[in-house]
mmCIF file with all atom_site columns, C-alpha atoms in Angstrom:
data_model
loop_
_atom_site.group_PDB
_atom_site.id
_atom_site.type_symbol
_atom_site.label_atom_id
_atom_site.label_alt_id
_atom_site.label_comp_id
_atom_site.label_asym_id
_atom_site.label_entity_id
_atom_site.label_seq_id
_atom_site.pdbx_PDB_ins_code
_atom_site.Cartn_x
_atom_site.Cartn_y
_atom_site.Cartn_z
_atom_site.occupancy
_atom_site.B_iso_or_equiv
_atom_site.pdbx_formal_charge
_atom_site.auth_seq_id
_atom_site.auth_comp_id
_atom_site.auth_asym_id
_atom_site.auth_atom_id
_atom_site.pdbx_PDB_model_num
ATOM 1   C CA . GLY A 1 1   ? 194.457 241.544 159.450 1.00 0.00 ? 230 GLY A CA 1
ATOM 2   C CA . ALA A 1 2   ? 194.541 241.184 163.199 1.00 0.00 ? 231 ALA A CA 1
ATOM 3   C CA . VAL A 1 3   ? 197.671 239.552 164.581 1.00 0.00 ? 232 VAL A CA 1
ATOM 4   C CA . VAL A 1 4   ? 198.453 238.116 167.989 1.00 0.00 ? 233 VAL A CA 1
ATOM 5   C CA . SER A 1 5   ? 202.124 237.548 168.677 1.00 0.00 ? 234 SER A CA 1
ATOM 6   C CA . GLN A 1 6   ? 202.828 234.769 171.181 1.00 0.00 ? 235 GLN A CA 1
ATOM 7   C CA . HIS A 1 7   ? 206.221 234.126 172.754 1.00 0.00 ? 236 HIS A CA 1
ATOM 8   C CA . PRO A 1 8   ? 208.100 231.978 173.278 1.00 0.00 ? 237 PRO A CA 1
ATOM 9   C CA . SER A 1 9   ? 207.107 229.434 170.645 1.00 0.00 ? 238 SER A CA 1
ATOM 10  C CA . TRP A 1 10  ? 208.712 226.692 172.673 1.00 0.00 ? 239 TRP A CA 1
ATOM 11  C CA . VAL A 1 11  ? 210.347 226.434 176.070 1.00 0.00 ? 240 VAL A CA 1
ATOM 12  C CA . ILE A 1 12  ? 211.988 223.716 178.127 1.00 0.00 ? 241 ILE A CA 1
ATOM 13  C CA . CYS A 1 13  ? 212.216 224.244 181.850 1.00 0.00 ? 242 CYS A CA 1
ATOM 14  C CA . LYS A 1 14  ? 213.188 222.306 184.924 1.00 0.00 ? 243 LYS A CA 1
ATOM 15  C CA . SER A 1 15  ? 210.579 220.967 187.286 1.00 0.00 ? 244 SER A CA 1
ATOM 16  C CA . GLY A 1 16  ? 209.802 223.463 190.028 1.00 0.00 ? 245 GLY A CA 1
ATOM 17  C CA . THR A 1 17  ? 210.600 226.584 188.032 1.00 0.00 ? 246 THR A CA 1
ATOM 18  C CA . SER A 1 18  ? 208.141 229.112 186.617 1.00 0.00 ? 247 SER A CA 1
ATOM 19  C CA . VAL A 1 19  ? 207.573 229.971 182.989 1.00 0.00 ? 248 VAL A CA 1
ATOM 20  C CA . LYS A 1 20  ? 205.934 233.080 181.538 1.00 0.00 ? 249 LYS A CA 1
ATOM 21  C CA . ILE A 1 21  ? 204.165 233.107 178.184 1.00 0.00 ? 250 ILE A CA 1
ATOM 22  C CA . GLU A 1 22  ? 203.300 236.416 176.535 1.00 0.00 ? 251 GLU A CA 1
ATOM 23  C CA . CYS A 1 23  ? 200.626 237.300 174.020 1.00 0.00 ? 252 CYS A CA 1
ATOM 24  C CA . ARG A 1 24  ? 200.541 240.693 172.349 1.00 0.00 ? 253 ARG A CA 1
ATOM 25  C CA . SER A 1 25  ? 197.923 242.063 170.002 1.00 0.00 ? 254 SER A CA 1
ATOM 26  C CA . LEU A 1 26  ? 199.842 243.963 167.371 1.00 0.00 ? 255 LEU A CA 1
ATOM 27  C CA . ASP A 1 27  ? 197.198 246.006 165.584 1.00 0.00 ? 256 ASP A CA 1
ATOM 28  C CA . PHE A 1 28  ? 194.090 245.963 167.729 1.00 0.00 ? 257 PHE A CA 1
ATOM 29  C CA . GLN A 1 29  ? 193.006 246.257 171.317 1.00 0.00 ? 258 GLN A CA 1
ATOM 30  C CA . ALA A 1 30  ? 192.590 242.881 172.976 1.00 0.00 ? 259 ALA A CA 1
ATOM 31  C CA . THR A 1 31  ? 189.741 243.642 175.340 1.00 0.00 ? 260 THR A CA 1
ATOM 32  C CA . THR A 1 32  ? 189.323 239.956 176.121 1.00 0.00 ? 261 THR A CA 1
ATOM 33  C CA . MET A 1 33  ? 191.985 237.255 176.091 1.00 0.00 ? 262 MET A CA 1
ATOM 34  C CA . PHE A 1 34  ? 191.349 233.533 176.260 1.00 0.00 ? 263 PHE A CA 1
ATOM 35  C CA . TRP A 1 35  ? 193.991 231.008 177.266 1.00 0.00 ? 264 TRP A CA 1
ATOM 36  C CA . TYR A 1 36  ? 193.787 227.428 176.030 1.00 0.00 ? 265 TYR A CA 1
ATOM 37  C CA . ARG A 1 37  ? 195.685 224.234 176.597 1.00 0.00 ? 266 ARG A CA 1
ATOM 38  C CA . GLN A 1 38  ? 195.965 221.536 173.971 1.00 0.00 ? 267 GLN A CA 1
ATOM 39  C CA . PHE A 1 39  ? 197.282 217.993 174.368 1.00 0.00 ? 268 PHE A CA 1
ATOM 40  C CA . PRO A 1 40  ? 198.577 216.061 171.339 1.00 0.00 ? 269 PRO A CA 1
ATOM 41  C CA . LYS A 1 41  ? 195.817 215.162 168.902 1.00 0.00 ? 270 LYS A CA 1
ATOM 42  C CA . GLN A 1 42  ? 193.210 216.690 171.147 1.00 0.00 ? 271 GLN A CA 1
ATOM 43  C CA . SER A 1 43  ? 191.117 219.805 170.943 1.00 0.00 ? 272 SER A CA 1
ATOM 44  C CA . LEU A 1 44  ? 191.626 223.108 172.708 1.00 0.00 ? 273 LEU A CA 1
ATOM 45  C CA . MET A 1 45  ? 190.564 223.236 176.323 1.00 0.00 ? 274 MET A CA 1
ATOM 46  C CA . LEU A 1 46  ? 189.726 226.678 177.648 1.00 0.00 ? 275 LEU A CA 1
ATOM 47  C CA . MET A 1 47  ? 191.667 227.449 180.812 1.00 0.00 ? 276 MET A CA 1
ATOM 48  C CA . ALA A 1 48  ? 190.635 231.014 181.597 1.00 0.00 ? 277 ALA A CA 1
ATOM 49  C CA . THR A 1 49  ? 189.173 234.227 180.248 1.00 0.00 ? 278 THR A CA 1
ATOM 50  C CA . SER A 1 50  ? 190.567 237.619 181.122 1.00 0.00 ? 279 SER A CA 1
ATOM 51  C CA . ASN A 1 51  ? 189.290 241.112 180.465 1.00 0.00 ? 280 ASN A CA 1
ATOM 52  C CA . GLU A 1 52  ? 191.712 244.000 180.474 1.00 0.00 ? 281 GLU A CA 1
ATOM 53  C CA . GLY A 1 53  ? 192.145 245.376 183.972 1.00 0.00 ? 282 GLY A CA 1
ATOM 54  C CA . SER A 1 54  ? 190.103 242.633 185.644 1.00 0.00 ? 283 SER A CA 1
ATOM 55  C CA . LYS A 1 55  ? 190.883 239.366 187.332 1.00 0.00 ? 284 LYS A CA 1
ATOM 56  C CA . ALA A 1 56  ? 190.774 236.319 185.118 1.00 0.00 ? 285 ALA A CA 1
ATOM 57  C CA . THR A 1 57  ? 187.869 233.891 185.227 1.00 0.00 ? 286 THR A CA 1
ATOM 58  C CA . TYR A 1 58  ? 189.118 230.327 185.417 1.00 0.00 ? 287 TYR A CA 1
ATOM 59  C CA . GLU A 1 59  ? 187.343 227.255 184.092 1.00 0.00 ? 288 GLU A CA 1
ATOM 60  C CA . GLN A 1 60  ? 186.405 224.524 186.499 1.00 0.00 ? 289 GLN A CA 1
ATOM 61  C CA . GLY A 1 61  ? 189.366 222.365 187.423 1.00 0.00 ? 290 GLY A CA 1
ATOM 62  C CA . VAL A 1 62  ? 192.037 224.924 186.485 1.00 0.00 ? 291 VAL A CA 1
ATOM 63  C CA . GLU A 1 63  ? 194.216 225.972 189.417 1.00 0.00 ? 292 GLU A CA 1
ATOM 64  C CA . LYS A 1 64  ? 194.317 229.761 189.504 1.00 0.00 ? 293 LYS A CA 1
ATOM 65  C CA . ASP A 1 65  ? 197.371 229.783 191.775 1.00 0.00 ? 294 ASP A CA 1
ATOM 66  C CA . LYS A 1 66  ? 199.277 227.613 189.372 1.00 0.00 ? 295 LYS A CA 1
ATOM 67  C CA . PHE A 1 67  ? 198.317 229.357 186.149 1.00 0.00 ? 296 PHE A CA 1
ATOM 68  C CA . LEU A 1 68  ? 198.615 233.074 186.811 1.00 0.00 ? 297 LEU A CA 1
ATOM 69  C CA . ILE A 1 69  ? 197.068 235.311 184.191 1.00 0.00 ? 298 ILE A CA 1
ATOM 70  C CA . ASN A 1 70  ? 197.733 239.010 183.905 1.00 0.00 ? 299 ASN A CA 1
ATOM 71  C CA . HIS A 1 71  ? 195.957 241.261 181.432 1.00 0.00 ? 300 HIS A CA 1
ATOM 72  C CA . ALA A 1 72  ? 197.192 244.654 182.537 1.00 0.00 ? 301 ALA A CA 1
ATOM 73  C CA . SER A 1 73  ? 196.943 246.417 179.178 1.00 0.00 ? 302 SER A CA 1
ATOM 74  C CA . LEU A 1 74  ? 194.851 246.257 176.036 1.00 0.00 ? 303 LEU A CA 1
ATOM 75  C CA . THR A 1 75  ? 197.747 244.812 174.058 1.00 0.00 ? 304 THR A CA 1
ATOM 76  C CA . LEU A 1 76  ? 199.418 242.386 176.449 1.00 0.00 ? 305 LEU A CA 1
ATOM 77  C CA . SER A 1 77  ? 198.363 239.345 178.419 1.00 0.00 ? 306 SER A CA 1
ATOM 78  C CA . THR A 1 78  ? 200.642 236.863 180.153 1.00 0.00 ? 307 THR A CA 1
ATOM 79  C CA . LEU A 1 79  ? 200.244 233.343 181.466 1.00 0.00 ? 308 LEU A CA 1
ATOM 80  C CA . THR A 1 80  ? 202.707 232.216 184.115 1.00 0.00 ? 309 THR A CA 1
ATOM 81  C CA . VAL A 1 81  ? 202.955 228.539 184.915 1.00 0.00 ? 310 VAL A CA 1
ATOM 82  C CA . THR A 1 82  ? 204.252 228.459 188.478 1.00 0.00 ? 311 THR A CA 1
ATOM 83  C CA . SER A 1 83  ? 206.223 225.590 189.983 1.00 0.00 ? 312 SER A CA 1
ATOM 84  C CA . ALA A 1 84  ? 205.934 223.673 186.745 1.00 0.00 ? 313 ALA A CA 1
ATOM 85  C CA . HIS A 1 85  ? 205.831 219.884 186.756 1.00 0.00 ? 314 HIS A CA 1
ATOM 86  C CA . PRO A 1 86  ? 206.090 217.376 183.894 1.00 0.00 ? 315 PRO A CA 1
ATOM 87  C CA . GLU A 1 87  ? 202.298 217.032 183.787 1.00 0.00 ? 316 GLU A CA 1
ATOM 88  C CA . ASP A 1 88  ? 202.107 220.726 182.863 1.00 0.00 ? 317 ASP A CA 1
ATOM 89  C CA . SER A 1 89  ? 203.901 219.953 179.601 1.00 0.00 ? 318 SER A CA 1
ATOM 90  C CA . SER A 1 90  ? 201.484 220.927 176.854 1.00 0.00 ? 319 SER A CA 1
ATOM 91  C CA . PHE A 1 91  ? 200.739 223.335 174.016 1.00 0.00 ? 320 PHE A CA 1
ATOM 92  C CA . TYR A 1 92  ? 199.384 226.645 175.312 1.00 0.00 ? 321 TYR A CA 1
ATOM 93  C CA . ILE A 1 93  ? 197.518 229.008 172.973 1.00 0.00 ? 322 ILE A CA 1
ATOM 94  C CA . CYS A 1 94  ? 196.074 232.460 173.528 1.00 0.00 ? 323 CYS A CA 1
ATOM 95  C CA . SER A 1 95  ? 193.217 234.047 171.650 1.00 0.00 ? 324 SER A CA 1
ATOM 96  C CA . ALA A 1 96  ? 192.165 237.673 171.679 1.00 0.00 ? 325 ALA A CA 1
ATOM 97  C CA . THR A 1 97  ? 189.009 239.525 170.800 1.00 0.00 ? 326 THR A CA 1
ATOM 98  C CA . ASP A 1 98  ? 188.344 243.172 170.157 1.00 0.00 ? 327 ASP A CA 1
ATOM 99  C CA . ARG A 1 99  ? 185.010 244.608 171.167 1.00 0.00 ? 328 ARG A CA 1
ATOM 100 C CA . GLY A 1 100 ? 185.295 247.034 168.321 1.00 0.00 ? 329 GLY A CA 1
ATOM 101 C CA . ARG A 1 101 ? 184.690 244.306 165.772 1.00 0.00 ? 330 ARG A CA 1
ATOM 102 C CA . ALA A 1 102 ? 181.430 242.486 165.264 1.00 0.00 ? 331 ALA A CA 1
ATOM 103 C CA . TYR A 1 103 ? 183.273 239.231 165.331 1.00 0.00 ? 332 TYR A CA 1
ATOM 104 C CA . GLY A 1 104 ? 186.793 238.143 165.839 1.00 0.00 ? 333 GLY A CA 1
ATOM 105 C CA . TYR A 1 105 ? 188.920 235.637 167.626 1.00 0.00 ? 334 TYR A CA 1
ATOM 106 C CA . THR A 1 106 ? 192.571 235.898 166.689 1.00 0.00 ? 335 THR A CA 1
ATOM 107 C CA . PHE A 1 107 ? 194.812 233.116 167.901 1.00 0.00 ? 336 PHE A CA 1
ATOM 108 C CA . GLY A 1 108 ? 198.478 233.239 168.791 1.00 0.00 ? 337 GLY A CA 1
ATOM 109 C CA . SER A 1 109 ? 200.844 230.704 167.275 1.00 0.00 ? 338 SER A CA 1
ATOM 110 C CA . GLY A 1 110 ? 201.087 228.706 170.491 1.00 0.00 ? 339 GLY A CA 1
ATOM 111 C CA . THR A 1 111 ? 203.805 227.831 173.001 1.00 0.00 ? 340 THR A CA 1
ATOM 112 C CA . ARG A 1 112 ? 205.048 224.292 173.458 1.00 0.00 ? 341 ARG A CA 1
ATOM 113 C CA . LEU A 1 113 ? 206.078 223.845 177.079 1.00 0.00 ? 342 LEU A CA 1
ATOM 114 C CA . THR A 1 114 ? 208.187 220.872 178.119 1.00 0.00 ? 343 THR A CA 1
ATOM 115 C CA . VAL A 1 115 ? 208.948 220.423 181.795 1.00 0.00 ? 344 VAL A CA 1
ATOM 116 C CA . VAL A 1 116 ? 211.814 218.063 182.556 1.00 0.00 ? 345 VAL A CA 1
ATOM 117 C CA . GLN B 2 1   ? 177.672 213.924 176.302 1.00 0.00 ? 279 GLN B CA 1
ATOM 118 C CA . LYS B 2 2   ? 180.034 216.590 175.012 1.00 0.00 ? 280 LYS B CA 1
ATOM 119 C CA . GLU B 2 3   ? 178.517 219.884 173.954 1.00 0.00 ? 281 GLU B CA 1
ATOM 120 C CA . VAL B 2 4   ? 180.170 219.629 170.538 1.00 0.00 ? 282 VAL B CA 1
ATOM 121 C CA . GLU B 2 5   ? 180.917 216.335 168.834 1.00 0.00 ? 283 GLU B CA 1
ATOM 122 C CA . GLN B 2 6   ? 183.287 216.008 165.895 1.00 0.00 ? 284 GLN B CA 1
ATOM 123 C CA . ASP B 2 7   ? 184.566 212.844 164.268 1.00 0.00 ? 285 ASP B CA 1
ATOM 124 C CA . PRO B 2 8   ? 188.323 212.881 164.891 1.00 0.00 ? 286 PRO B CA 1
ATOM 125 C CA . GLY B 2 9   ? 189.053 210.856 161.784 1.00 0.00 ? 287 GLY B CA 1
ATOM 126 C CA . PRO B 2 10  ? 191.724 210.600 160.569 1.00 0.00 ? 288 PRO B CA 1
ATOM 127 C CA . LEU B 2 11  ? 190.434 211.304 157.090 1.00 0.00 ? 289 LEU B CA 1
ATOM 128 C CA . SER B 2 12  ? 192.597 210.581 154.053 1.00 0.00 ? 290 SER B CA 1
ATOM 129 C CA . VAL B 2 13  ? 191.541 211.638 150.556 1.00 0.00 ? 291 VAL B CA 1
ATOM 130 C CA . PRO B 2 14  ? 193.184 211.966 147.140 1.00 0.00 ? 292 PRO B CA 1
ATOM 131 C CA . GLU B 2 15  ? 193.990 215.357 145.720 1.00 0.00 ? 293 GLU B CA 1
ATOM 132 C CA . GLY B 2 16  ? 190.984 216.917 144.009 1.00 0.00 ? 294 GLY B CA 1
ATOM 133 C CA . ALA B 2 17  ? 188.420 215.154 146.176 1.00 0.00 ? 295 ALA B CA 1
ATOM 134 C CA . ILE B 2 18  ? 185.534 216.882 147.905 1.00 0.00 ? 296 ILE B CA 1
ATOM 135 C CA . VAL B 2 19  ? 185.944 216.747 151.663 1.00 0.00 ? 297 VAL B CA 1
ATOM 136 C CA . SER B 2 20  ? 183.037 216.874 154.070 1.00 0.00 ? 298 SER B CA 1
ATOM 137 C CA . LEU B 2 21  ? 183.634 217.659 157.731 1.00 0.00 ? 299 LEU B CA 1
ATOM 138 C CA . ASN B 2 22  ? 180.839 217.698 160.270 1.00 0.00 ? 300 ASN B CA 1
ATOM 139 C CA . CYS B 2 23  ? 179.972 218.599 163.827 1.00 0.00 ? 301 CYS B CA 1
ATOM 140 C CA . THR B 2 24  ? 176.899 218.125 165.932 1.00 0.00 ? 302 THR B CA 1
ATOM 141 C CA . TYR B 2 25  ? 176.062 220.045 169.054 1.00 0.00 ? 303 TYR B CA 1
ATOM 142 C CA . SER B 2 26  ? 173.606 219.818 171.893 1.00 0.00 ? 304 SER B CA 1
ATOM 143 C CA . ASN B 2 27  ? 173.131 223.407 173.095 1.00 0.00 ? 305 ASN B CA 1
ATOM 144 C CA . SER B 2 28  ? 170.570 225.257 170.998 1.00 0.00 ? 306 SER B CA 1
ATOM 145 C CA . ALA B 2 29  ? 171.801 228.580 172.406 1.00 0.00 ? 307 ALA B CA 1
ATOM 146 C CA . PHE B 2 30  ? 174.868 228.522 170.160 1.00 0.00 ? 308 PHE B CA 1
ATOM 147 C CA . GLN B 2 31  ? 174.490 231.197 167.506 1.00 0.00 ? 309 GLN B CA 1
ATOM 148 C CA . TYR B 2 32  ? 177.928 231.692 165.962 1.00 0.00 ? 310 TYR B CA 1
ATOM 149 C CA . PHE B 2 33  ? 179.628 228.832 164.181 1.00 0.00 ? 311 PHE B CA 1
ATOM 150 C CA . MET B 2 34  ? 183.209 228.726 163.032 1.00 0.00 ? 312 MET B CA 1
ATOM 151 C CA . TRP B 2 35  ? 185.672 226.439 161.317 1.00 0.00 ? 313 TRP B CA 1
ATOM 152 C CA . TYR B 2 36  ? 189.354 226.675 162.078 1.00 0.00 ? 314 TYR B CA 1
ATOM 153 C CA . ARG B 2 37  ? 192.331 225.047 160.416 1.00 0.00 ? 315 ARG B CA 1
ATOM 154 C CA . GLN B 2 38  ? 195.327 224.126 162.543 1.00 0.00 ? 316 GLN B CA 1
ATOM 155 C CA . TYR B 2 39  ? 198.660 223.027 161.197 1.00 0.00 ? 317 TYR B CA 1
ATOM 156 C CA . SER B 2 40  ? 200.944 221.000 163.428 1.00 0.00 ? 318 SER B CA 1
ATOM 157 C CA . ARG B 2 41  ? 202.349 223.010 166.340 1.00 0.00 ? 319 ARG B CA 1
ATOM 158 C CA . LYS B 2 42  ? 200.604 226.203 165.223 1.00 0.00 ? 320 LYS B CA 1
ATOM 159 C CA . GLY B 2 43  ? 197.654 228.178 166.482 1.00 0.00 ? 321 GLY B CA 1
ATOM 160 C CA . PRO B 2 44  ? 194.271 227.759 164.778 1.00 0.00 ? 322 PRO B CA 1
ATOM 161 C CA . GLU B 2 45  ? 193.433 230.065 161.882 1.00 0.00 ? 323 GLU B CA 1
ATOM 162 C CA . LEU B 2 46  ? 189.877 231.031 161.059 1.00 0.00 ? 324 LEU B CA 1
ATOM 163 C CA . LEU B 2 47  ? 188.502 229.621 157.816 1.00 0.00 ? 325 LEU B CA 1
ATOM 164 C CA . MET B 2 48  ? 184.813 230.388 157.948 1.00 0.00 ? 326 MET B CA 1
ATOM 165 C CA . TYR B 2 49  ? 182.226 231.740 160.307 1.00 0.00 ? 327 TYR B CA 1
ATOM 166 C CA . THR B 2 50  ? 178.476 231.888 160.044 1.00 0.00 ? 328 THR B CA 1
ATOM 167 C CA . TYR B 2 51  ? 175.705 233.289 162.127 1.00 0.00 ? 329 TYR B CA 1
ATOM 168 C CA . SER B 2 52  ? 172.629 231.136 162.613 1.00 0.00 ? 330 SER B CA 1
ATOM 169 C CA . SER B 2 53  ? 171.377 228.775 159.895 1.00 0.00 ? 331 SER B CA 1
ATOM 170 C CA . GLY B 2 54  ? 172.385 228.942 156.265 1.00 0.00 ? 332 GLY B CA 1
ATOM 171 C CA . ASN B 2 55  ? 175.256 228.521 153.864 1.00 0.00 ? 333 ASN B CA 1
ATOM 172 C CA . LYS B 2 56  ? 178.368 230.579 153.299 1.00 0.00 ? 334 LYS B CA 1
ATOM 173 C CA . GLU B 2 57  ? 180.878 230.130 150.535 1.00 0.00 ? 335 GLU B CA 1
ATOM 174 C CA . ASP B 2 58  ? 184.451 231.382 150.280 1.00 0.00 ? 336 ASP B CA 1
ATOM 175 C CA . GLY B 2 59  ? 186.498 230.074 147.401 1.00 0.00 ? 337 GLY B CA 1
ATOM 176 C CA . ARG B 2 60  ? 186.827 226.306 147.741 1.00 0.00 ? 338 ARG B CA 1
ATOM 177 C CA . PHE B 2 61  ? 185.201 226.294 151.167 1.00 0.00 ? 339 PHE B CA 1
ATOM 178 C CA . THR B 2 62  ? 181.492 226.135 151.971 1.00 0.00 ? 340 THR B CA 1
ATOM 179 C CA . ALA B 2 63  ? 180.104 226.200 155.489 1.00 0.00 ? 341 ALA B CA 1
ATOM 180 C CA . GLN B 2 64  ? 176.584 225.035 156.265 1.00 0.00 ? 342 GLN B CA 1
ATOM 181 C CA . VAL B 2 65  ? 174.627 225.430 159.464 1.00 0.00 ? 343 VAL B CA 1
ATOM 182 C CA . ASP B 2 66  ? 171.376 223.623 160.214 1.00 0.00 ? 344 ASP B CA 1
ATOM 183 C CA . LYS B 2 67  ? 170.214 224.835 163.598 1.00 0.00 ? 345 LYS B CA 1
ATOM 184 C CA . SER B 2 68  ? 167.082 222.697 163.526 1.00 0.00 ? 346 SER B CA 1
ATOM 185 C CA . SER B 2 69  ? 169.248 219.584 163.393 1.00 0.00 ? 347 SER B CA 1
ATOM 186 C CA . LYS B 2 70  ? 172.091 221.102 165.465 1.00 0.00 ? 348 LYS B CA 1
ATOM 187 C CA . TYR B 2 71  ? 174.478 220.142 162.690 1.00 0.00 ? 349 TYR B CA 1
ATOM 188 C CA . ILE B 2 72  ? 177.200 222.080 160.914 1.00 0.00 ? 350 ILE B CA 1
ATOM 189 C CA . SER B 2 73  ? 179.368 221.131 157.962 1.00 0.00 ? 351 SER B CA 1
ATOM 190 C CA . LEU B 2 74  ? 182.422 222.324 156.104 1.00 0.00 ? 352 LEU B CA 1
ATOM 191 C CA . PHE B 2 75  ? 182.958 221.283 152.498 1.00 0.00 ? 353 PHE B CA 1
ATOM 192 C CA . ILE B 2 76  ? 186.301 221.613 150.764 1.00 0.00 ? 354 ILE B CA 1
ATOM 193 C CA . ARG B 2 77  ? 186.217 221.366 146.990 1.00 0.00 ? 355 ARG B CA 1
ATOM 194 C CA . ASP B 2 78  ? 189.197 220.405 144.846 1.00 0.00 ? 356 ASP B CA 1
ATOM 195 C CA . SER B 2 79  ? 191.207 219.504 147.933 1.00 0.00 ? 357 SER B CA 1
ATOM 196 C CA . GLN B 2 80  ? 194.942 220.121 147.831 1.00 0.00 ? 358 GLN B CA 1
ATOM 197 C CA . PRO B 2 81  ? 197.848 218.587 149.763 1.00 0.00 ? 359 PRO B CA 1
ATOM 198 C CA . SER B 2 82  ? 198.248 221.975 151.427 1.00 0.00 ? 360 SER B CA 1
ATOM 199 C CA . ASP B 2 83  ? 194.794 221.452 152.962 1.00 0.00 ? 361 ASP B CA 1
ATOM 200 C CA . SER B 2 84  ? 196.275 218.663 155.100 1.00 0.00 ? 362 SER B CA 1
ATOM 201 C CA . ALA B 2 85  ? 195.739 219.838 158.666 1.00 0.00 ? 363 ALA B CA 1
ATOM 202 C CA . THR B 2 86  ? 193.451 219.443 161.646 1.00 0.00 ? 364 THR B CA 1
ATOM 203 C CA . TYR B 2 87  ? 190.047 221.079 161.204 1.00 0.00 ? 365 TYR B CA 1
ATOM 204 C CA . LEU B 2 88  ? 188.230 222.280 164.281 1.00 0.00 ? 366 LEU B CA 1
ATOM 205 C CA . CYS B 2 89  ? 184.638 223.364 164.501 1.00 0.00 ? 367 CYS B CA 1
ATOM 206 C CA . ALA B 2 90  ? 183.832 225.919 167.171 1.00 0.00 ? 368 ALA B CA 1
ATOM 207 C CA . MET B 2 91  ? 180.767 227.753 168.339 1.00 0.00 ? 369 MET B CA 1
ATOM 208 C CA . SER B 2 92  ? 179.790 230.481 170.728 1.00 0.00 ? 370 SER B CA 1
ATOM 209 C CA . PHE B 2 93  ? 176.729 232.040 172.281 1.00 0.00 ? 371 PHE B CA 1
ATOM 210 C CA . ASN B 2 94  ? 177.559 235.523 171.124 1.00 0.00 ? 372 ASN B CA 1
ATOM 211 C CA . ALA B 2 95  ? 179.965 237.373 168.904 1.00 0.00 ? 373 ALA B CA 1
ATOM 212 C CA . GLY B 2 96  ? 182.765 237.763 171.365 1.00 0.00 ? 374 GLY B CA 1
ATOM 213 C CA . GLY B 2 97  ? 184.358 240.840 172.787 1.00 0.00 ? 375 GLY B CA 1
ATOM 214 C CA . THR B 2 98  ? 182.947 239.935 176.186 1.00 0.00 ? 376 THR B CA 1
ATOM 215 C CA . SER B 2 99  ? 183.774 237.291 178.718 1.00 0.00 ? 377 SER B CA 1
ATOM 216 C CA . TYR B 2 100 ? 180.741 235.353 177.536 1.00 0.00 ? 378 TYR B CA 1
ATOM 217 C CA . GLY B 2 101 ? 182.002 235.021 174.004 1.00 0.00 ? 379 GLY B CA 1
ATOM 218 C CA . LYS B 2 102 ? 184.158 231.989 174.684 1.00 0.00 ? 380 LYS B CA 1
ATOM 219 C CA . LEU B 2 103 ? 184.402 229.306 172.065 1.00 0.00 ? 381 LEU B CA 1
ATOM 220 C CA . THR B 2 104 ? 183.484 225.678 172.514 1.00 0.00 ? 382 THR B CA 1
ATOM 221 C CA . PHE B 2 105 ? 185.528 223.471 170.208 1.00 0.00 ? 383 PHE B CA 1
ATOM 222 C CA . GLY B 2 106 ? 184.962 220.093 168.671 1.00 0.00 ? 384 GLY B CA 1
ATOM 223 C CA . GLN B 2 107 ? 187.673 217.452 168.984 1.00 0.00 ? 385 GLN B CA 1
ATOM 224 C CA . GLY B 2 108 ? 189.147 218.265 165.578 1.00 0.00 ? 386 GLY B CA 1
ATOM 225 C CA . THR B 2 109 ? 189.377 216.124 162.433 1.00 0.00 ? 387 THR B CA 1
ATOM 226 C CA . ILE B 2 110 ? 192.801 215.247 161.074 1.00 0.00 ? 388 ILE B CA 1
ATOM 227 C CA . LEU B 2 111 ? 192.718 215.528 157.281 1.00 0.00 ? 389 LEU B CA 1
ATOM 228 C CA . THR B 2 112 ? 195.393 214.277 154.901 1.00 0.00 ? 390 THR B CA 1
ATOM 229 C CA . VAL B 2 113 ? 195.169 215.040 151.185 1.00 0.00 ? 391 VAL B CA 1
ATOM 230 C CA . HIS B 2 114 ? 197.610 212.887 149.271 1.00 0.00 ? 392 HIS B CA 1
ATOM 231 C CA . PRO B 2 115 ? 198.879 213.749 145.771 1.00 0.00 ? 393 PRO B CA 1
#
């Protein structure tokens, strides 16, 4: 089945530094990538949607300059949290779709970010 | 009012019980309905998806969609301790593969099946 590999699975960084999270589709072309944020015991909140080769579309309230999304190829999308602060600590999850399938949202395994 | 409402539980049942999980929604434009299972600190995994109203069965899992009532359900028969997880309902306007195929999630229900 379709697999999305997300790395790192967890990361601790100092306040003010930047962190990059990668999601790779291993056996399909991820024409669209969604990035979510999830707080403990809460549901997934969509942050942005990106189509390969295009600028990402951010949800209302999400700072595009803080959460940089790059989707330069059909198999790789990255989320960079710039100048991270403790309030950015969260669980970040990517999800990819492939226009070649009638249906399909494949999720990565998530990245737990802790900013200290 | 949230677009998708799901009782967060927690729900605790004995092994072998039938579990019923439910979501209601307000936007009649939703056409695709999904149930995901999420273990702690992992990404969601798809359990079931249905298009429009009706039932769908897969092993111990049955998904029901009633578009007239804007109500969806997931039934788990013969529940097992390994079913202990958070269950998320999700829905979309179209099948995905475009920027409009984003999912709207419920809050998730925490389920514990005890031996």
